[in-house]
Amino acid sequence: MANNRVVVTGASSGIGAATVRLFRDHGWDVVGVARRQDRLRALAEETGAEVFVADLTRQSDVDGLRDYLAASGPIHALVNNAGGAFGMASVEDSDPDDWQRMFDINVIAVKRVTSALLPLLRQGSLERGVADILTVTSIAGHIAYEGGGGYNAAKFAARAVVGVLRLELAGEPLRVLEVAPGMVKTDEFSLVRFDGDQARADSVYRDVPNPLYAEDIAEAIVHSIELPNHVNLDLVTIKPVAQAAPHKVIRGELKPRSS
Ligand code: 8X3
């Protein structure tokens, strides 16, 4: 039988790229999807993954992805990882255009891709016994924080999509999973959130002992999908030990209190 095949969105950097690498290490066929062709090409050369350039906020690109995949057979897992935060201003002061972009990529793109690829996942479930739809949300989808605004709202909505989907797909051999990371030190998440302000992005992680990296989240994603077919990790929440909540981050050394 052919290898299992997984589609990973947001594959050009961070958690997505790390997930592509780890699935390839585990012997999966991987299709990495993102907007940036140069980065995808480098990832393809490095890992042997297939890549597909698409802006998942455009239905025509999503349709193109579906047609491309359908021409070469079923898929066995989908990782909806594309997403991001734009700005950290208050609800009062933030730019509605940033909110729109966050809803477009964190919520509506998940709906677009999931709808488009479900028929291929159903085919894949017949071969593998199960197929997976794993969406990367955030602890920002579970806990509101000041400045979270549109990102909180979008990730709460993405989490709702996951919950609805699990109910609607019950009865089919399809697992619906959510991985909700906290603070992950990637090259781009905070840089994008703060519109290229490197100093501000760096300050998010300053003196945080042992932050999480993209590879840590990739481990959780691949592990969840490789569990036996009857096991569904509905929700995996992952934070560094130094983070108790989005707004509660310890800086400096972690040490036991003297009793
Ligand atoms: C990123 C986690 O805590 O910055 O999704 O919202 S947080």
PDB file of C-alpha atoms in Angstrom, residues 12-207:
ATOM      1  CA  SER A  12       6.771  27.829   4.954  1.00  0.00           C
ATOM      2  CA  SER A  13       8.009  28.509   8.500  1.00  0.00           C
ATOM      3  CA  GLY A  14       7.649  27.841  12.205  1.00  0.00           C
ATOM      4  CA  ILE A  15       5.321  25.077  13.401  1.00  0.00           C
ATOM      5  CA  GLY A  16       4.247  24.186   9.861  1.00  0.00           C
ATOM      6  CA  ALA A  17       7.765  23.685   8.527  1.00  0.00           C
ATOM      7  CA  ALA A  18       8.781  21.727  11.638  1.00  0.00           C
ATOM      8  CA  THR A  19       5.710  19.513  11.195  1.00  0.00           C
ATOM      9  CA  VAL A  20       6.576  18.840   7.553  1.00  0.00           C
ATOM     10  CA  ARG A  21      10.121  17.832   8.584  1.00  0.00           C
ATOM     11  CA  LEU A  22       8.943  15.498  11.333  1.00  0.00           C
ATOM     12  CA  PHE A  23       6.285  13.785   9.220  1.00  0.00           C
ATOM     13  CA  ARG A  24       8.920  13.212   6.545  1.00  0.00           C
ATOM     14  CA  ASP A  25      11.286  11.769   9.176  1.00  0.00           C
ATOM     15  CA  HIS A  26       8.458   9.387  10.114  1.00  0.00           C
ATOM     16  CA  GLY A  27       8.057   8.252   6.525  1.00  0.00           C
ATOM     17  CA  TRP A  28       4.873  10.094   5.557  1.00  0.00           C
ATOM     18  CA  ASP A  29       4.247  11.586   2.154  1.00  0.00           C
ATOM     19  CA  VAL A  30       3.745  15.274   2.857  1.00  0.00           C
ATOM     20  CA  VAL A  31       2.216  18.117   0.893  1.00  0.00           C
ATOM     21  CA  GLY A  32       3.278  21.443   2.375  1.00  0.00           C
ATOM     22  CA  VAL A  33       1.078  24.405   1.508  1.00  0.00           C
ATOM     23  CA  ALA A  34       1.899  28.096   1.902  1.00  0.00           C
ATOM     24  CA  ARG A  35       2.056  31.352  -0.004  1.00  0.00           C
ATOM     25  CA  ARG A  36       5.842  31.768  -0.206  1.00  0.00           C
ATOM     26  CA  GLN A  37       7.203  29.776  -3.109  1.00  0.00           C
ATOM     27  CA  ASP A  38      10.894  30.305  -2.354  1.00  0.00           C
ATOM     28  CA  ARG A  39      10.591  28.958   1.171  1.00  0.00           C
ATOM     29  CA  LEU A  40       8.476  26.032   0.037  1.00  0.00           C
ATOM     30  CA  ARG A  41      10.980  25.161  -2.649  1.00  0.00           C
ATOM     31  CA  ALA A  42      13.797  25.091  -0.079  1.00  0.00           C
ATOM     32  CA  LEU A  43      11.685  22.921   2.232  1.00  0.00           C
ATOM     33  CA  ALA A  44      10.923  20.542  -0.629  1.00  0.00           C
ATOM     34  CA  GLU A  45      14.608  20.224  -1.471  1.00  0.00           C
ATOM     35  CA  GLU A  46      15.520  19.664   2.162  1.00  0.00           C
ATOM     36  CA  THR A  47      12.798  17.151   3.061  1.00  0.00           C
ATOM     37  CA  GLY A  48      11.484  15.609  -0.142  1.00  0.00           C
ATOM     38  CA  ALA A  49       8.014  16.937   0.638  1.00  0.00           C
ATOM     39  CA  GLU A  50       5.718  17.948  -2.169  1.00  0.00           C
ATOM     40  CA  VAL A  51       4.717  21.573  -2.001  1.00  0.00           C
ATOM     41  CA  PHE A  52       1.831  23.633  -3.295  1.00  0.00           C
ATOM     42  CA  VAL A  53       1.703  27.424  -3.378  1.00  0.00           C
ATOM     43  CA  ALA A  54      -1.658  28.813  -2.259  1.00  0.00           C
ATOM     44  CA  ASP A  55      -3.221  31.709  -0.425  1.00  0.00           C
ATOM     45  CA  LEU A  56      -5.829  29.873   1.619  1.00  0.00           C
ATOM     46  CA  THR A  57      -7.927  32.994   2.067  1.00  0.00           C
ATOM     47  CA  ARG A  58      -8.815  32.694  -1.662  1.00  0.00           C
ATOM     48  CA  GLN A  59     -11.368  30.064  -2.601  1.00  0.00           C
ATOM     49  CA  SER A  60      -9.864  29.660  -6.080  1.00  0.00           C
ATOM     50  CA  ASP A  61      -6.491  28.723  -4.535  1.00  0.00           C
ATOM     51  CA  VAL A  62      -8.173  26.234  -2.193  1.00  0.00           C
ATOM     52  CA  ASP A  63     -10.037  24.717  -5.142  1.00  0.00           C
ATOM     53  CA  GLY A  64      -6.718  24.471  -6.982  1.00  0.00           C
ATOM     54  CA  LEU A  65      -5.184  22.657  -4.012  1.00  0.00           C
ATOM     55  CA  ARG A  66      -8.081  20.201  -3.921  1.00  0.00           C
ATOM     56  CA  ASP A  67      -7.766  19.493  -7.645  1.00  0.00           C
ATOM     57  CA  TYR A  68      -3.999  19.050  -7.384  1.00  0.00           C
ATOM     58  CA  LEU A  69      -4.375  16.570  -4.527  1.00  0.00           C
ATOM     59  CA  ALA A  70      -7.299  14.715  -6.094  1.00  0.00           C
ATOM     60  CA  ALA A  71      -5.195  13.995  -9.167  1.00  0.00           C
ATOM     61  CA  SER A  72      -2.788  11.924  -7.080  1.00  0.00           C
ATOM     62  CA  GLY A  73      -5.080  10.068  -4.683  1.00  0.00           C
ATOM     63  CA  PRO A  74      -6.544  10.339  -1.196  1.00  0.00           C
ATOM     64  CA  ILE A  75      -5.110  12.039   1.874  1.00  0.00           C
ATOM     65  CA  HIS A  76      -4.979  10.568   5.351  1.00  0.00           C
ATOM     66  CA  ALA A  77      -4.494  13.637   7.505  1.00  0.00           C
ATOM     67  CA  LEU A  78      -4.877  17.395   7.300  1.00  0.00           C
ATOM     68  CA  VAL A  79      -3.026  19.802   9.580  1.00  0.00           C
ATOM     69  CA  ASN A  80      -4.718  23.201   9.524  1.00  0.00           C
ATOM     70  CA  ASN A  81      -1.760  25.170  10.802  1.00  0.00           C
ATOM     71  CA  ALA A  82      -1.860  28.399   8.764  1.00  0.00           C
ATOM     72  CA  GLY A  83      -2.749  31.332  10.985  1.00  0.00           C
ATOM     73  CA  GLY A  84      -1.362  34.254  12.842  1.00  0.00           C
ATOM     74  CA  ALA A  85      -1.855  37.376  14.905  1.00  0.00           C
ATOM     75  CA  PHE A  86      -1.824  40.909  13.571  1.00  0.00           C
ATOM     76  CA  GLY A  87      -1.404  43.621  16.180  1.00  0.00           C
ATOM     77  CA  MET A  88      -1.896  43.687  19.911  1.00  0.00           C
ATOM     78  CA  ALA A  89      -3.888  46.872  20.387  1.00  0.00           C
ATOM     79  CA  SER A  90      -6.940  47.071  22.623  1.00  0.00           C
ATOM     80  CA  VAL A  91     -10.418  46.275  21.346  1.00  0.00           C
ATOM     81  CA  GLU A  92     -11.068  49.992  21.398  1.00  0.00           C
ATOM     82  CA  ASP A  93      -8.020  51.018  19.413  1.00  0.00           C
ATOM     83  CA  SER A  94      -7.295  48.060  17.135  1.00  0.00           C
ATOM     84  CA  ASP A  95      -7.720  48.188  13.381  1.00  0.00           C
ATOM     85  CA  PRO A  96     -10.751  46.295  12.031  1.00  0.00           C
ATOM     86  CA  ASP A  97      -8.690  45.400   8.963  1.00  0.00           C
ATOM     87  CA  ASP A  98      -6.362  43.420  11.231  1.00  0.00           C
ATOM     88  CA  TRP A  99      -9.398  41.636  12.677  1.00  0.00           C
ATOM     89  CA  GLN A 100     -10.597  40.829   9.177  1.00  0.00           C
ATOM     90  CA  ARG A 101      -7.229  39.343   8.206  1.00  0.00           C
ATOM     91  CA  MET A 102      -7.140  37.294  11.399  1.00  0.00           C
ATOM     92  CA  PHE A 103     -10.617  35.905  10.790  1.00  0.00           C
ATOM     93  CA  ASP A 104      -9.787  35.205   7.152  1.00  0.00           C
ATOM     94  CA  ILE A 105      -6.700  33.096   7.893  1.00  0.00           C
ATOM     95  CA  ASN A 106      -7.426  31.632  11.342  1.00  0.00           C
ATOM     96  CA  VAL A 107     -11.100  30.776  10.859  1.00  0.00           C
ATOM     97  CA  ILE A 108     -12.489  30.987   7.355  1.00  0.00           C
ATOM     98  CA  ALA A 109      -9.440  29.405   5.725  1.00  0.00           C
ATOM     99  CA  VAL A 110      -9.817  26.444   8.096  1.00  0.00           C
ATOM    100  CA  LYS A 111     -13.404  26.100   6.931  1.00  0.00           C
ATOM    101  CA  ARG A 112     -12.453  26.464   3.262  1.00  0.00           C
ATOM    102  CA  VAL A 113      -9.661  23.874   3.387  1.00  0.00           C
ATOM    103  CA  THR A 114     -11.576  21.415   5.547  1.00  0.00           C
ATOM    104  CA  SER A 115     -14.632  21.561   3.288  1.00  0.00           C
ATOM    105  CA  ALA A 116     -12.551  21.146   0.171  1.00  0.00           C
ATOM    106  CA  LEU A 117     -10.457  18.238   1.441  1.00  0.00           C
ATOM    107  CA  LEU A 118     -13.070  16.231   3.344  1.00  0.00           C
ATOM    108  CA  PRO A 119     -13.924  14.023   0.346  1.00  0.00           C
ATOM    109  CA  LEU A 120     -10.223  13.130  -0.012  1.00  0.00           C
ATOM    110  CA  LEU A 121      -9.951  12.481   3.734  1.00  0.00           C
ATOM    111  CA  ARG A 122     -12.958  10.162   3.571  1.00  0.00           C
ATOM    112  CA  GLN A 123     -11.226   8.216   0.804  1.00  0.00           C
ATOM    113  CA  GLY A 124      -8.074   8.111   2.916  1.00  0.00           C
ATOM    114  CA  SER A 125      -9.991   6.815   5.935  1.00  0.00           C
ATOM    115  CA  LEU A 126     -11.073   3.804   3.889  1.00  0.00           C
ATOM    116  CA  GLU A 127      -7.407   2.898   3.329  1.00  0.00           C
ATOM    117  CA  ARG A 128      -5.956   3.776   6.732  1.00  0.00           C
ATOM    118  CA  GLY A 129      -8.960   2.988   8.924  1.00  0.00           C
ATOM    119  CA  VAL A 130      -9.122   6.582  10.093  1.00  0.00           C
ATOM    120  CA  ALA A 131      -8.261  10.064   8.825  1.00  0.00           C
ATOM    121  CA  ASP A 132      -7.369  13.133  10.847  1.00  0.00           C
ATOM    122  CA  ILE A 133      -8.298  16.787  10.765  1.00  0.00           C
ATOM    123  CA  LEU A 134      -5.983  18.535  13.188  1.00  0.00           C
ATOM    124  CA  THR A 135      -6.288  22.280  13.672  1.00  0.00           C
ATOM    125  CA  VAL A 136      -3.633  24.335  15.416  1.00  0.00           C
ATOM    126  CA  THR A 137      -5.432  26.930  17.517  1.00  0.00           C
ATOM    127  CA  SER A 138      -3.842  28.620  20.534  1.00  0.00           C
ATOM    128  CA  ILE A 139      -4.328  29.109  24.233  1.00  0.00           C
ATOM    129  CA  ALA A 140      -5.623  32.463  22.967  1.00  0.00           C
ATOM    130  CA  GLY A 141      -8.655  30.446  21.832  1.00  0.00           C
ATOM    131  CA  HIS A 142      -9.331  29.415  25.420  1.00  0.00           C
ATOM    132  CA  ILE A 143      -8.358  32.376  27.587  1.00  0.00           C
ATOM    133  CA  ALA A 144      -8.879  36.067  26.825  1.00  0.00           C
ATOM    134  CA  TYR A 145      -6.059  38.500  27.570  1.00  0.00           C
ATOM    135  CA  GLU A 146      -5.581  42.234  27.282  1.00  0.00           C
ATOM    136  CA  GLY A 147      -4.457  43.105  23.770  1.00  0.00           C
ATOM    137  CA  GLY A 148      -5.695  39.706  22.565  1.00  0.00           C
ATOM    138  CA  GLY A 149      -8.699  41.329  20.870  1.00  0.00           C
ATOM    139  CA  GLY A 150      -9.106  40.073  17.340  1.00  0.00           C
ATOM    140  CA  TYR A 151      -6.662  37.185  17.838  1.00  0.00           C
ATOM    141  CA  ASN A 152      -8.592  35.915  20.861  1.00  0.00           C
ATOM    142  CA  ALA A 153     -11.845  36.289  18.946  1.00  0.00           C
ATOM    143  CA  ALA A 154     -10.486  34.472  15.889  1.00  0.00           C
ATOM    144  CA  LYS A 155      -8.945  31.617  17.851  1.00  0.00           C
ATOM    145  CA  PHE A 156     -12.072  31.199  20.002  1.00  0.00           C
ATOM    146  CA  ALA A 157     -13.943  30.948  16.699  1.00  0.00           C
ATOM    147  CA  ALA A 158     -11.468  28.422  15.287  1.00  0.00           C
ATOM    148  CA  ARG A 159     -11.940  26.344  18.414  1.00  0.00           C
ATOM    149  CA  ALA A 160     -15.703  26.523  17.900  1.00  0.00           C
ATOM    150  CA  VAL A 161     -15.283  25.282  14.329  1.00  0.00           C
ATOM    151  CA  VAL A 162     -13.327  22.297  15.645  1.00  0.00           C
ATOM    152  CA  GLY A 163     -16.049  21.511  18.179  1.00  0.00           C
ATOM    153  CA  VAL A 164     -18.856  21.732  15.658  1.00  0.00           C
ATOM    154  CA  LEU A 165     -16.941  19.634  13.146  1.00  0.00           C
ATOM    155  CA  ARG A 166     -16.351  16.856  15.693  1.00  0.00           C
ATOM    156  CA  LEU A 167     -20.100  16.659  16.330  1.00  0.00           C
ATOM    157  CA  GLU A 168     -21.031  16.819  12.660  1.00  0.00           C
ATOM    158  CA  LEU A 169     -18.529  14.127  11.634  1.00  0.00           C
ATOM    159  CA  ALA A 170     -19.398  11.738  14.466  1.00  0.00           C
ATOM    160  CA  GLY A 171     -20.159   8.334  12.999  1.00  0.00           C
ATOM    161  CA  GLU A 172     -17.394   8.527  10.418  1.00  0.00           C
ATOM    162  CA  PRO A 173     -13.844   7.195  10.907  1.00  0.00           C
ATOM    163  CA  LEU A 174     -12.543  10.768  11.148  1.00  0.00           C
ATOM    164  CA  ARG A 175     -10.707  12.208  14.124  1.00  0.00           C
ATOM    165  CA  VAL A 176     -11.017  15.917  14.817  1.00  0.00           C
ATOM    166  CA  LEU A 177      -8.147  17.217  16.909  1.00  0.00           C
ATOM    167  CA  GLU A 178      -7.090  20.565  18.299  1.00  0.00           C
ATOM    168  CA  VAL A 179      -3.569  21.477  19.335  1.00  0.00           C
ATOM    169  CA  ALA A 180      -3.527  24.708  21.321  1.00  0.00           C
ATOM    170  CA  PRO A 181      -0.013  26.058  21.858  1.00  0.00           C
ATOM    171  CA  GLY A 182       0.943  28.781  24.266  1.00  0.00           C
ATOM    172  CA  MET A 183       4.102  30.796  23.845  1.00  0.00           C
ATOM    173  CA  VAL A 184       6.246  29.265  21.103  1.00  0.00           C
ATOM    174  CA  LYS A 185       9.498  30.952  20.107  1.00  0.00           C
ATOM    175  CA  THR A 186       9.459  31.001  16.329  1.00  0.00           C
ATOM    176  CA  ASP A 187      11.153  33.376  13.930  1.00  0.00           C
ATOM    177  CA  GLU A 188       7.939  34.936  12.743  1.00  0.00           C
ATOM    178  CA  PHE A 189       4.889  34.753  15.062  1.00  0.00           C
ATOM    179  CA  SER A 190       5.657  37.811  17.185  1.00  0.00           C
ATOM    180  CA  LEU A 191       7.511  39.576  14.373  1.00  0.00           C
ATOM    181  CA  VAL A 192       4.355  39.418  12.256  1.00  0.00           C
ATOM    182  CA  ARG A 193       2.148  40.349  15.209  1.00  0.00           C
ATOM    183  CA  PHE A 194       4.256  43.477  15.790  1.00  0.00           C
ATOM    184  CA  ASP A 195       4.548  44.356  12.121  1.00  0.00           C
ATOM    185  CA  GLY A 196       8.279  43.684  11.796  1.00  0.00           C
ATOM    186  CA  ASP A 197       9.368  45.298  15.084  1.00  0.00           C
ATOM    187  CA  GLN A 198      12.155  42.862  15.988  1.00  0.00           C
ATOM    188  CA  ALA A 199      12.933  44.442  19.368  1.00  0.00           C
ATOM    189  CA  ARG A 200       9.305  44.176  20.464  1.00  0.00           C
ATOM    190  CA  ALA A 201       9.076  40.631  19.150  1.00  0.00           C
ATOM    191  CA  ASP A 202      12.236  39.646  21.036  1.00  0.00           C
ATOM    192  CA  SER A 203      10.879  41.155  24.252  1.00  0.00           C
ATOM    193  CA  VAL A 204       8.034  38.600  24.278  1.00  0.00           C
ATOM    194  CA  TYR A 205      10.532  35.794  24.931  1.00  0.00           C
ATOM    195  CA  ARG A 206      13.140  37.745  26.936  1.00  0.00           C
ATOM    196  CA  ASP A 207      14.363  35.832  29.999  1.00  0.00           C
TER     197      ASP A 207
END
